[in-house]
């Protein structure tokens, strides 16, 4: 039985009358990558901040590394690595100094930090930028530096709040690659994201979060199997006939149909057969696409909304 | 063709249009100011009044008791008040032209936003400068009223001290803004205040007559723009101004302002069109 | 791009044994010192800004020596004897400089770090505590203040403005003034919402600077005003320094020092709690 690093029961966070997190339960095991998937405002960041011991829970039970975050915050934080949603790099310092100073906040000896800094900068592919000011780095490089910084104390748990939000696709892939390597090394990761592909690539287990609560929980594969079909047929019609088409398509046997503002999604076992059936009904879509189900479909099914709206 | 009209190019703009564009930049600052003017009441009204009270009355009581022959026989309050007027205008000008200009690129990015509009860098510069002049004028006008209320005005010519103070402020604001826009780090301002503003305030004939300075330092002080501003304002306020002297001061300050305005249009262009 | 060897990564996935001991060890460090270390490192990039601050008091003293001193002549000093104006005003300027330096560090700088820099957000993700952040900022203000005070005293001594061996206590007293104002300034800063609110700081510090008997003796005021001025913290600092430098020392100075110390301790306590409240929500 793997060790439980974070345990939450009925965990709740309220800001005044607004409930950001509403009684969630979960266990995080050593060595796993656990994801919180959900749209903006679902309560992911509030949960991360509570786990990071920088936000006391309003109600419920939260145990991190066997300790109480309210009473032992500094001690727990000494064992965490945090990648916040927005970079909090020290812009007045160079890349290398950022790691040095941050390591000192943990009380690590300078010689040890220097040794780790060299390794970490190499790991995040910033070795040649060590002497540069942080301001001069691109968004992706800053993100990688933040990740390197979060590892300076050899954390038991690495907390990543939307690690790739705001990065361009290429930079995002570099970050994913680095995080995947950490995962392979057995680092325990908690991450939040509203990107499906991120969650599918990085998470062993995830919860779908919506309106401050968990809507579903499982491995990415389990969630897709449970809440979606094998394939999805995406159809796009001329805006003029979009609604008529949606009406007619109801007759076609699909497990589920979603009519979005711009597209119609048919959840089916076999997409090509479904497309043939659509055409047989005398409907000719402008474009059609048969694809495999993703977590986006799971989310749509669970909440009736798209993730990035 | 219509497209080309809507997006005026450099050098192809008739005078009225340039004015209208600068005015648009000015209005943008006015909108910002409408939100924040209340908190400036202290720095523009109470602050100068405090200075006048402490220097003119508190310190003045000591100076007057010791004798004011070196001041030309006027009380210390009368001597120092117009100097604080000029110094205050310089201070407002330098303050408005330093961090706000720098911040408009680096922090709140007002310039970057304005750059996406039809405004050209020179319009952005002149618009902001117009706003600075407005602030200098307001502060100076308020201070002049405070002076009058304290009985520190000795001549009707003192009304001319207002434009004199505004010119002094502009003579600092324009060159400082032209320089501030080129900075990559705000550190430069620390040096400007430390080695520019403070020595100017202390040695430009503000708090004591220049005749007390040793020869070489006195010559240097005569060359500073603040001394010309102080002398101009003091001449009007005490009613001792001469036409020749005043013209000289005005010419010096106007030349400095003009140089700043010309160079500013270039430095703004270089910084904003990269 | 070649992938680095993973075995080099500083990541040991430790078993849970001995965890509690490690937790305790990690919690015990002096976090404030490390934040001060950070500030010192930042200033290594800008040491000239730091060092050139010494010129400011020099300019002021020079201007008073050459200018105002001549205009004013002699004034009544702390022992009732007449002293040259520059001797009278120099210790007052040291007090003002200690106040202004401390206020600048603990207001503008702290506000920037609180709202824009996200420095404290990063720091509080580590074992450093909010109270340690407050202590570090005040400590840093004092380190800077100490350098400037020492420089100021050197200038004063070389200009012949020091008249008593008690003046060796002037630097510690300048630090005490800095401590009181840094702590109060920082407390005020934790209540600020925007840069505009800084006008309130000026609203407090400008009258203090101008009216705390820095530039002229208390005797120029009517009696009612005197009572008010006597209660201001800067006045206490000015009197402390003036009495030490001019050699009019008595037991009353202890009370003045205690007054400043109490202000500092209260400010330190409140600001530490406020920073926690602002950032740990």
XYZ file of C-alpha atoms in Angstrom, chain A residues 3-5 13 15 30 49 52-56 65-67 74-80 82 84 86-94 97 100-102 104-108 110 114 116 119-120 122-125 133 149 151 153-156 174 178 181-182 184-188, chain C residues 1-17 19-20 22-46 112-113 116-130 132 276 278-281:
134
model
C 2.057 5.974 1.493
C -0.564 8.745 1.661
C 1.140 12.166 1.393
C -12.511 27.104 1.479
C -14.002 33.748 1.000
C 3.609 8.844 -2.975
C -2.924 27.070 -2.131
C 0.847 24.688 -0.337
C 0.114 25.792 3.263
C -0.411 29.412 2.232
C -4.177 29.371 2.708
C -5.789 27.958 5.840
C 3.066 14.789 5.015
C 1.402 13.671 8.211
C 1.166 17.185 9.630
C 6.692 26.301 7.620
C 7.803 22.736 8.367
C 5.581 21.302 5.654
C 6.545 23.998 3.155
C 10.146 22.983 3.659
C 9.238 19.670 1.990
C 7.131 21.064 -0.867
C 5.643 25.011 -5.625
C 2.522 28.951 -8.815
C 1.897 33.162 -12.208
C 5.670 33.179 -12.060
C 7.020 34.724 -8.879
C 10.626 34.795 -10.041
C 12.875 37.436 -8.547
C 13.252 39.822 -11.466
C 16.002 41.775 -9.754
C 18.295 38.753 -9.770
C 19.932 36.594 -12.406
C 20.896 33.857 -8.249
C 20.638 30.430 -4.951
C 18.457 32.848 -3.058
C 15.461 30.526 -3.142
C 18.685 29.929 1.003
C 15.053 30.551 1.971
C 15.026 26.816 2.716
C 18.134 27.193 4.819
C 20.245 25.038 2.508
C 25.409 27.562 -0.287
C 25.435 25.658 -6.114
C 22.068 21.523 -7.315
C 22.210 20.187 -12.262
C 18.801 21.825 -12.260
C 20.944 21.672 -17.074
C 17.736 19.742 -16.489
C 15.563 22.676 -17.557
C 17.969 23.504 -20.396
C 18.622 38.641 -15.726
C 13.500 26.602 -8.522
C 13.074 21.446 -7.073
C 14.893 21.599 -1.852
C 14.320 18.074 -3.228
C 10.622 18.285 -2.422
C 8.512 15.308 -1.417
C 9.246 21.433 -23.653
C 10.545 17.988 -18.427
C 10.843 13.065 -16.947
C 10.255 14.062 -13.335
C 9.398 8.939 -14.593
C 11.865 9.639 -11.801
C 9.086 8.967 -9.323
C 8.435 12.554 -8.198
C 4.997 13.004 -6.664
C 19.106 19.703 -27.470
C 20.459 16.715 -25.668
C 18.672 15.314 -22.683
C 20.649 15.662 -19.482
C 21.464 12.536 -17.516
C 18.591 12.043 -15.125
C 20.704 10.358 -12.519
C 22.331 13.713 -11.785
C 19.088 15.298 -10.710
C 18.996 16.275 -7.071
C 15.937 14.228 -6.355
C 15.914 11.612 -3.719
C 12.485 10.226 -3.130
C 12.979 9.646 0.523
C 11.102 7.062 2.514
C 9.081 8.436 5.364
C 11.498 7.370 8.097
C 10.487 12.677 8.419
C 9.424 14.345 11.602
C 13.599 16.622 9.147
C 10.436 18.675 9.428
C 11.557 20.071 12.757
C 15.004 20.864 11.495
C 13.669 22.681 8.470
C 11.348 24.804 10.585
C 13.946 26.193 12.950
C 16.031 28.444 10.681
C 16.284 32.225 10.868
C 14.269 33.075 7.784
C 14.721 36.837 8.136
C 18.461 36.581 7.666
C 17.926 34.830 4.363
C 15.641 37.510 3.038
C 18.200 40.102 4.112
C 20.773 38.056 2.234
C 18.570 38.338 -0.836
C 18.346 42.129 -0.536
C 22.103 42.367 -0.124
C 22.519 40.324 -3.290
C 20.166 42.616 -5.224
C 22.127 45.623 -4.044
C 25.363 44.077 -5.219
C 24.006 44.871 -8.685
C 23.356 48.444 -7.594
C 6.205 47.171 -4.455
C 7.273 43.769 -3.194
C 3.917 43.896 -7.928
C 7.079 41.944 -7.388
C 5.303 38.963 -5.788
C 8.485 38.568 -3.772
C 6.673 37.707 -0.578
C 4.430 35.270 -2.384
C 7.527 33.373 -3.475
C 9.116 33.657 -0.045
C 6.039 32.392 1.799
C 5.957 29.259 -0.349
C 9.164 28.345 1.507
C 9.580 27.762 5.255
C 9.994 31.514 5.872
C 7.163 32.966 8.022
C 5.299 36.272 7.657
C 10.203 36.848 9.589
C 0.353 37.043 7.186
C -2.690 39.727 3.457
C -0.794 36.861 1.882
C -1.947 33.726 3.671
C -5.637 33.865 2.742
